[in-house]
Amino acid sequence: MPIYEYKCQNCSRIFENFQPLTDEVIGECIYCGAPAKRIISGKVGVVFKGSGFYVTDYKKKEEKPERTEKNENK
Ligand SMILES: [Zn+2]
């Protein structure tokens, strides 16, 4: 039986829970009882990091050409 991780949408705690034969992606927080969303270990982090890296990378790409131009002009 697979173990899924849930992240509470109320207290933001992450906890593991067994998921029986159901596709329910909403669980119940074991800490406060609020709805908790099932997360796939690793995948969620990658998504967050990916978007963050994309923004950072995009900004860096914008800066680099400017620096290069300035250096070339000087
Ligand atoms: Zn909670």
PDB file of N, CA and C and ligand atoms in Angstrom:
ATOM      1  N   MET A   1       0.860  -1.211   0.000  1.00  0.00           N
ATOM      2  CA  MET A   1       0.000   0.000   0.000  1.00  0.00           C
ATOM      3  C   MET A   1       0.887   1.248   0.000  1.00  0.00           C
ATOM      4  N   PRO A   2       0.668   2.092  -0.927  1.00  0.00           N
ATOM      5  CA  PRO A   2       1.536   3.279  -1.019  1.00  0.00           C
ATOM      6  C   PRO A   2       1.269   4.278   0.102  1.00  0.00           C
ATOM      7  N   ILE A   3       2.309   4.973   0.426  1.00  0.00           N
ATOM      8  CA  ILE A   3       2.167   6.038   1.425  1.00  0.00           C
ATOM      9  C   ILE A   3       2.270   7.371   0.705  1.00  0.00           C
ATOM     10  N   TYR A   4       1.269   8.189   0.899  1.00  0.00           N
ATOM     11  CA  TYR A   4       1.284   9.502   0.260  1.00  0.00           C
ATOM     12  C   TYR A   4       1.539  10.581   1.299  1.00  0.00           C
ATOM     13  N   GLU A   5       2.040  11.674   0.833  1.00  0.00           N
ATOM     14  CA  GLU A   5       2.241  12.810   1.722  1.00  0.00           C
ATOM     15  C   GLU A   5       1.122  13.810   1.508  1.00  0.00           C
ATOM     16  N   TYR A   6       0.687  14.359   2.591  1.00  0.00           N
ATOM     17  CA  TYR A   6      -0.368  15.367   2.526  1.00  0.00           C
ATOM     18  C   TYR A   6       0.155  16.662   3.104  1.00  0.00           C
ATOM     19  N   LYS A   7      -0.283  17.738   2.537  1.00  0.00           N
ATOM     20  CA  LYS A   7       0.059  19.040   3.096  1.00  0.00           C
ATOM     21  C   LYS A   7      -1.224  19.731   3.495  1.00  0.00           C
ATOM     22  N   CYS A   8      -1.301  20.058   4.764  1.00  0.00           N
ATOM     23  CA  CYS A   8      -2.500  20.704   5.266  1.00  0.00           C
ATOM     24  C   CYS A   8      -2.615  22.108   4.673  1.00  0.00           C
ATOM     25  N   GLN A   9      -3.817  22.455   4.257  1.00  0.00           N
ATOM     26  CA  GLN A   9      -4.007  23.774   3.665  1.00  0.00           C
ATOM     27  C   GLN A   9      -4.305  24.798   4.746  1.00  0.00           C
ATOM     28  N   ASN A  10      -4.409  24.334   5.964  1.00  0.00           N
ATOM     29  CA  ASN A  10      -4.700  25.253   7.065  1.00  0.00           C
ATOM     30  C   ASN A  10      -3.428  25.565   7.860  1.00  0.00           C
ATOM     31  N   CYS A  11      -2.727  24.515   8.308  1.00  0.00           N
ATOM     32  CA  CYS A  11      -1.539  24.746   9.139  1.00  0.00           C
ATOM     33  C   CYS A  11      -0.260  24.450   8.370  1.00  0.00           C
ATOM     34  N   SER A  12      -0.383  24.045   7.114  1.00  0.00           N
ATOM     35  CA  SER A  12       0.764  23.843   6.233  1.00  0.00           C
ATOM     36  C   SER A  12       1.686  22.735   6.712  1.00  0.00           C
ATOM     37  N   ARG A  13       1.223  21.906   7.605  1.00  0.00           N
ATOM     38  CA  ARG A  13       2.057  20.794   8.034  1.00  0.00           C
ATOM     39  C   ARG A  13       1.996  19.686   6.986  1.00  0.00           C
ATOM     40  N   ILE A  14       3.073  18.960   6.876  1.00  0.00           N
ATOM     41  CA  ILE A  14       3.118  17.837   5.946  1.00  0.00           C
ATOM     42  C   ILE A  14       3.151  16.554   6.755  1.00  0.00           C
ATOM     43  N   PHE A  15       2.322  15.622   6.404  1.00  0.00           N
ATOM     44  CA  PHE A  15       2.289  14.352   7.113  1.00  0.00           C
ATOM     45  C   PHE A  15       2.038  13.232   6.126  1.00  0.00           C
ATOM     46  N   GLU A  16       2.420  12.046   6.529  1.00  0.00           N
ATOM     47  CA  GLU A  16       2.240  10.886   5.667  1.00  0.00           C
ATOM     48  C   GLU A  16       0.979  10.156   6.072  1.00  0.00           C
ATOM     49  N   ASN A  17       0.362   9.569   5.085  1.00  0.00           N
ATOM     50  CA  ASN A  17      -0.860   8.835   5.376  1.00  0.00           C
ATOM     51  C   ASN A  17      -1.013   7.709   4.368  1.00  0.00           C
ATOM     52  N   PHE A  18      -1.582   6.622   4.808  1.00  0.00           N
ATOM     53  CA  PHE A  18      -1.859   5.534   3.887  1.00  0.00           C
ATOM     54  C   PHE A  18      -3.075   5.893   3.053  1.00  0.00           C
ATOM     55  N   GLN A  19      -2.987   5.573   1.782  1.00  0.00           N
ATOM     56  CA  GLN A  19      -4.108   5.857   0.907  1.00  0.00           C
ATOM     57  C   GLN A  19      -4.667   4.552   0.390  1.00  0.00           C
ATOM     58  N   PRO A  20      -5.845   4.211   0.814  1.00  0.00           N
ATOM     59  CA  PRO A  20      -6.460   2.971   0.312  1.00  0.00           C
ATOM     60  C   PRO A  20      -6.854   3.083  -1.150  1.00  0.00           C
ATOM     61  N   LEU A  21      -7.665   2.168  -1.618  1.00  0.00           N
ATOM     62  CA  LEU A  21      -8.009   2.132  -3.040  1.00  0.00           C
ATOM     63  C   LEU A  21      -8.954   3.266  -3.409  1.00  0.00           C
ATOM     64  N   THR A  22      -8.431   4.436  -3.404  1.00  0.00           N
ATOM     65  CA  THR A  22      -9.252   5.591  -3.781  1.00  0.00           C
ATOM     66  C   THR A  22      -8.355   6.648  -4.380  1.00  0.00           C
ATOM     67  N   ASP A  23      -8.915   7.459  -5.214  1.00  0.00           N
ATOM     68  CA  ASP A  23      -8.140   8.512  -5.845  1.00  0.00           C
ATOM     69  C   ASP A  23      -8.333   9.835  -5.144  1.00  0.00           C
ATOM     70  N   GLU A  24      -8.839   9.765  -3.945  1.00  0.00           N
ATOM     71  CA  GLU A  24      -9.036  11.006  -3.195  1.00  0.00           C
ATOM     72  C   GLU A  24      -7.714  11.746  -3.060  1.00  0.00           C
ATOM     73  N   VAL A  25      -7.713  12.993  -3.435  1.00  0.00           N
ATOM     74  CA  VAL A  25      -6.495  13.780  -3.290  1.00  0.00           C
ATOM     75  C   VAL A  25      -6.602  14.714  -2.093  1.00  0.00           C
ATOM     76  N   ILE A  26      -7.767  14.724  -1.498  1.00  0.00           N
ATOM     77  CA  ILE A  26      -7.952  15.548  -0.314  1.00  0.00           C
ATOM     78  C   ILE A  26      -8.061  14.646   0.904  1.00  0.00           C
ATOM     79  N   GLY A  27      -7.173  14.864   1.843  1.00  0.00           N
ATOM     80  CA  GLY A  27      -7.210  14.092   3.072  1.00  0.00           C
ATOM     81  C   GLY A  27      -7.559  14.995   4.240  1.00  0.00           C
ATOM     82  N   GLU A  28      -7.436  14.418   5.401  1.00  0.00           N
ATOM     83  CA  GLU A  28      -7.751  15.205   6.591  1.00  0.00           C
ATOM     84  C   GLU A  28      -6.481  15.371   7.406  1.00  0.00           C
ATOM     85  N   CYS A  29      -6.185  16.598   7.751  1.00  0.00           N
ATOM     86  CA  CYS A  29      -4.979  16.889   8.515  1.00  0.00           C
ATOM     87  C   CYS A  29      -5.052  16.163   9.861  1.00  0.00           C
ATOM     88  N   ILE A  30      -3.956  15.458  10.175  1.00  0.00           N
ATOM     89  CA  ILE A  30      -3.944  14.733  11.442  1.00  0.00           C
ATOM     90  C   ILE A  30      -3.697  15.674  12.615  1.00  0.00           C
ATOM     91  N   TYR A  31      -3.340  16.899  12.311  1.00  0.00           N
ATOM     92  CA  TYR A  31      -3.039  17.859  13.371  1.00  0.00           C
ATOM     93  C   TYR A  31      -4.246  18.731  13.714  1.00  0.00           C
ATOM     94  N   CYS A  32      -4.901  19.237  12.673  1.00  0.00           N
ATOM     95  CA  CYS A  32      -5.994  20.168  12.951  1.00  0.00           C
ATOM     96  C   CYS A  32      -7.303  19.729  12.298  1.00  0.00           C
ATOM     97  N   GLY A  33      -7.264  18.681  11.481  1.00  0.00           N
ATOM     98  CA  GLY A  33      -8.497  18.160  10.899  1.00  0.00           C
ATOM     99  C   GLY A  33      -8.969  18.922   9.679  1.00  0.00           C
ATOM    100  N   ALA A  34      -8.202  19.906   9.249  1.00  0.00           N
ATOM    101  CA  ALA A  34      -8.584  20.675   8.072  1.00  0.00           C
ATOM    102  C   ALA A  34      -8.254  19.874   6.811  1.00  0.00           C
ATOM    103  N   PRO A  35      -8.853  20.234   5.695  1.00  0.00           N
ATOM    104  CA  PRO A  35      -8.550  19.538   4.446  1.00  0.00           C
ATOM    105  C   PRO A  35      -7.073  19.640   4.088  1.00  0.00           C
ATOM    106  N   ALA A  36      -6.506  18.521   3.721  1.00  0.00           N
ATOM    107  CA  ALA A  36      -5.091  18.496   3.347  1.00  0.00           C
ATOM    108  C   ALA A  36      -4.979  17.933   1.941  1.00  0.00           C
ATOM    109  N   LYS A  37      -4.165  18.542   1.158  1.00  0.00           N
ATOM    110  CA  LYS A  37      -4.022  18.133  -0.230  1.00  0.00           C
ATOM    111  C   LYS A  37      -2.902  17.121  -0.362  1.00  0.00           C
ATOM    112  N   ARG A  38      -3.161  16.094  -1.119  1.00  0.00           N
ATOM    113  CA  ARG A  38      -2.130  15.075  -1.304  1.00  0.00           C
ATOM    114  C   ARG A  38      -1.027  15.614  -2.202  1.00  0.00           C
ATOM    115  N   ILE A  39       0.184  15.373  -1.796  1.00  0.00           N
ATOM    116  CA  ILE A  39       1.315  15.790  -2.622  1.00  0.00           C
ATOM    117  C   ILE A  39       2.144  14.561  -2.939  1.00  0.00           C
ATOM    118  N   ILE A  40       2.754  14.566  -4.081  1.00  0.00           N
ATOM    119  CA  ILE A  40       3.651  13.476  -4.441  1.00  0.00           C
ATOM    120  C   ILE A  40       5.046  13.891  -4.006  1.00  0.00           C
ATOM    121  N   SER A  41       5.622  13.073  -3.185  1.00  0.00           N
ATOM    122  CA  SER A  41       6.929  13.399  -2.619  1.00  0.00           C
ATOM    123  C   SER A  41       7.915  13.731  -3.734  1.00  0.00           C
ATOM    124  N   GLY A  42       8.514  14.889  -3.632  1.00  0.00           N
ATOM    125  CA  GLY A  42       9.507  15.282  -4.632  1.00  0.00           C
ATOM    126  C   GLY A  42       8.897  16.109  -5.749  1.00  0.00           C
ATOM    127  N   LYS A  43       7.822  15.615  -6.338  1.00  0.00           N
ATOM    128  CA  LYS A  43       7.276  16.301  -7.503  1.00  0.00           C
ATOM    129  C   LYS A  43       6.854  17.732  -7.177  1.00  0.00           C
ATOM    130  N   VAL A  44       6.200  17.914  -6.065  1.00  0.00           N
ATOM    131  CA  VAL A  44       5.732  19.247  -5.703  1.00  0.00           C
ATOM    132  C   VAL A  44       6.923  20.185  -5.529  1.00  0.00           C
ATOM    133  N   GLY A  45       7.952  19.684  -4.877  1.00  0.00           N
ATOM    134  CA  GLY A  45       9.139  20.514  -4.671  1.00  0.00           C
ATOM    135  C   GLY A  45       9.760  20.905  -5.997  1.00  0.00           C
ATOM    136  N   VAL A  46       9.786  19.970  -6.919  1.00  0.00           N
ATOM    137  CA  VAL A  46      10.374  20.261  -8.221  1.00  0.00           C
ATOM    138  C   VAL A  46       9.578  21.348  -8.917  1.00  0.00           C
ATOM    139  N   VAL A  47       8.271  21.283  -8.814  1.00  0.00           N
ATOM    140  CA  VAL A  47       7.437  22.288  -9.471  1.00  0.00           C
ATOM    141  C   VAL A  47       7.728  23.670  -8.888  1.00  0.00           C
ATOM    142  N   PHE A  48       7.791  23.725  -7.581  1.00  0.00           N
ATOM    143  CA  PHE A  48       8.053  25.019  -6.951  1.00  0.00           C
ATOM    144  C   PHE A  48       9.444  25.525  -7.319  1.00  0.00           C
ATOM    145  N   LYS A  49      10.417  24.650  -7.216  1.00  0.00           N
ATOM    146  CA  LYS A  49      11.781  25.052  -7.541  1.00  0.00           C
ATOM    147  C   LYS A  49      11.885  25.420  -9.014  1.00  0.00           C
ATOM    148  N   GLY A  50      11.190  24.644  -9.846  1.00  0.00           N
ATOM    149  CA  GLY A  50      11.258  24.876 -11.285  1.00  0.00           C
ATOM    150  C   GLY A  50      10.777  26.272 -11.637  1.00  0.00           C
ATOM    151  N   SER A  51       9.639  26.654 -11.078  1.00  0.00           N
ATOM    152  CA  SER A  51       9.106  27.968 -11.394  1.00  0.00           C
ATOM    153  C   SER A  51      10.029  29.046 -10.834  1.00  0.00           C
ATOM    154  N   GLY A  52      10.571  28.794  -9.657  1.00  0.00           N
ATOM    155  CA  GLY A  52      11.480  29.765  -9.051  1.00  0.00           C
ATOM    156  C   GLY A  52      12.743  29.909  -9.873  1.00  0.00           C
ATOM    157  N   PHE A  53      13.289  28.783 -10.281  1.00  0.00           N
ATOM    158  CA  PHE A  53      14.503  28.825 -11.079  1.00  0.00           C
ATOM    159  C   PHE A  53      14.233  29.500 -12.421  1.00  0.00           C
ATOM    160  N   TYR A  54      13.043  29.263 -12.937  1.00  0.00           N
ATOM    161  CA  TYR A  54      12.718  29.841 -14.234  1.00  0.00           C
ATOM    162  C   TYR A  54      12.732  31.371 -14.137  1.00  0.00           C
ATOM    163  N   VAL A  55      12.125  31.893 -13.072  1.00  0.00           N
ATOM    164  CA  VAL A  55      12.085  33.344 -12.888  1.00  0.00           C
ATOM    165  C   VAL A  55      13.497  33.879 -12.703  1.00  0.00           C
ATOM    166  N   THR A  56      14.252  33.197 -11.855  1.00  0.00           N
ATOM    167  CA  THR A  56      15.623  33.642 -11.597  1.00  0.00           C
ATOM    168  C   THR A  56      16.444  33.571 -12.878  1.00  0.00           C
ATOM    169  N   ASP A  57      16.288  32.451 -13.570  1.00  0.00           N
ATOM    170  CA  ASP A  57      17.056  32.251 -14.783  1.00  0.00           C
ATOM    171  C   ASP A  57      16.686  33.315 -15.820  1.00  0.00           C
ATOM    172  N   TYR A  58      15.411  33.629 -15.894  1.00  0.00           N
ATOM    173  CA  TYR A  58      14.946  34.603 -16.874  1.00  0.00           C
ATOM    174  C   TYR A  58      15.554  35.971 -16.579  1.00  0.00           C
ATOM    175  N   LYS A  59      15.559  36.337 -15.300  1.00  0.00           N
ATOM    176  CA  LYS A  59      16.125  37.633 -14.923  1.00  0.00           C
ATOM    177  C   LYS A  59      17.618  37.675 -15.227  1.00  0.00           C
ATOM    178  N   LYS A  60      18.290  36.569 -14.931  1.00  0.00           N
ATOM    179  CA  LYS A  60      19.726  36.532 -15.186  1.00  0.00           C
ATOM    180  C   LYS A  60      20.010  36.684 -16.678  1.00  0.00           C
ATOM    181  N   LYS A  61      19.172  36.014 -17.470  1.00  0.00           N
ATOM    182  CA  LYS A  61      19.376  36.092 -18.915  1.00  0.00           C
ATOM    183  C   LYS A  61      19.181  37.522 -19.415  1.00  0.00           C
ATOM    184  N   GLU A  62      18.286  38.234 -18.747  1.00  0.00           N
ATOM    185  CA  GLU A  62      18.071  39.629 -19.150  1.00  0.00           C
ATOM    186  C   GLU A  62      19.247  40.510 -18.753  1.00  0.00           C
ATOM    187  N   GLU A  63      19.825  40.187 -17.598  1.00  0.00           N
ATOM    188  CA  GLU A  63      20.928  41.021 -17.101  1.00  0.00           C
ATOM    189  C   GLU A  63      22.211  40.795 -17.894  1.00  0.00           C
ATOM    190  N   LYS A  64      22.444  39.542 -18.184  1.00  0.00           N
ATOM    191  CA  LYS A  64      23.724  39.208 -18.821  1.00  0.00           C
ATOM    192  C   LYS A  64      23.973  39.967 -20.130  1.00  0.00           C
ATOM    193  N   PRO A  65      22.995  39.991 -21.039  1.00  0.00           N
ATOM    194  CA  PRO A  65      23.218  40.729 -22.292  1.00  0.00           C
ATOM    195  C   PRO A  65      23.539  42.196 -22.038  1.00  0.00           C
ATOM    196  N   GLU A  66      22.895  42.802 -21.022  1.00  0.00           N
ATOM    197  CA  GLU A  66      23.158  44.214 -20.718  1.00  0.00           C
ATOM    198  C   GLU A  66      24.614  44.409 -20.327  1.00  0.00           C
ATOM    199  N   ARG A  67      25.066  43.546 -19.414  1.00  0.00           N
ATOM    200  CA  ARG A  67      26.455  43.657 -18.956  1.00  0.00           C
ATOM    201  C   ARG A  67      27.412  43.477 -20.130  1.00  0.00           C
ATOM    202  N   THR A  68      27.080  42.503 -20.961  1.00  0.00           N
ATOM    203  CA  THR A  68      27.954  42.214 -22.090  1.00  0.00           C
ATOM    204  C   THR A  68      28.013  43.433 -23.021  1.00  0.00           C
ATOM    205  N   GLU A  69      26.851  44.044 -23.240  1.00  0.00           N
ATOM    206  CA  GLU A  69      26.827  45.212 -24.129  1.00  0.00           C
ATOM    207  C   GLU A  69      27.647  46.348 -23.555  1.00  0.00           C
ATOM    208  N   LYS A  70      27.465  46.582 -22.240  1.00  0.00           N
ATOM    209  CA  LYS A  70      28.205  47.674 -21.603  1.00  0.00           C
ATOM    210  C   LYS A  70      29.710  47.433 -21.715  1.00  0.00           C
ATOM    211  N   ASN A  71      30.095  46.194 -21.447  1.00  0.00           N
ATOM    212  CA  ASN A  71      31.511  45.856 -21.504  1.00  0.00           C
ATOM    213  C   ASN A  71      32.043  46.044 -22.936  1.00  0.00           C
ATOM    214  N   GLU A  72      31.223  45.671 -23.889  1.00  0.00           N
ATOM    215  CA  GLU A  72      31.676  45.786 -25.285  1.00  0.00           C
ATOM    216  C   GLU A  72      31.751  47.264 -25.690  1.00  0.00           C
ATOM    217  N   ASN A  73      30.814  48.061 -25.208  1.00  0.00           N
ATOM    218  CA  ASN A  73      30.832  49.480 -25.557  1.00  0.00           C
ATOM    219  C   ASN A  73      32.048  50.181 -24.952  1.00  0.00           C
ATOM    220  N   LYS A  74      32.382  49.733 -23.703  1.00  0.00           N
ATOM    221  CA  LYS A  74      33.540  50.366 -23.066  1.00  0.00           C
ATOM    222  C   LYS A  74      34.807  49.860 -23.758  1.00  0.00           C
TER     223      LYS A  74
HETATM  224 ZN    ZN B   1      -3.593  21.135   9.696  1.00  0.00          ZN
END
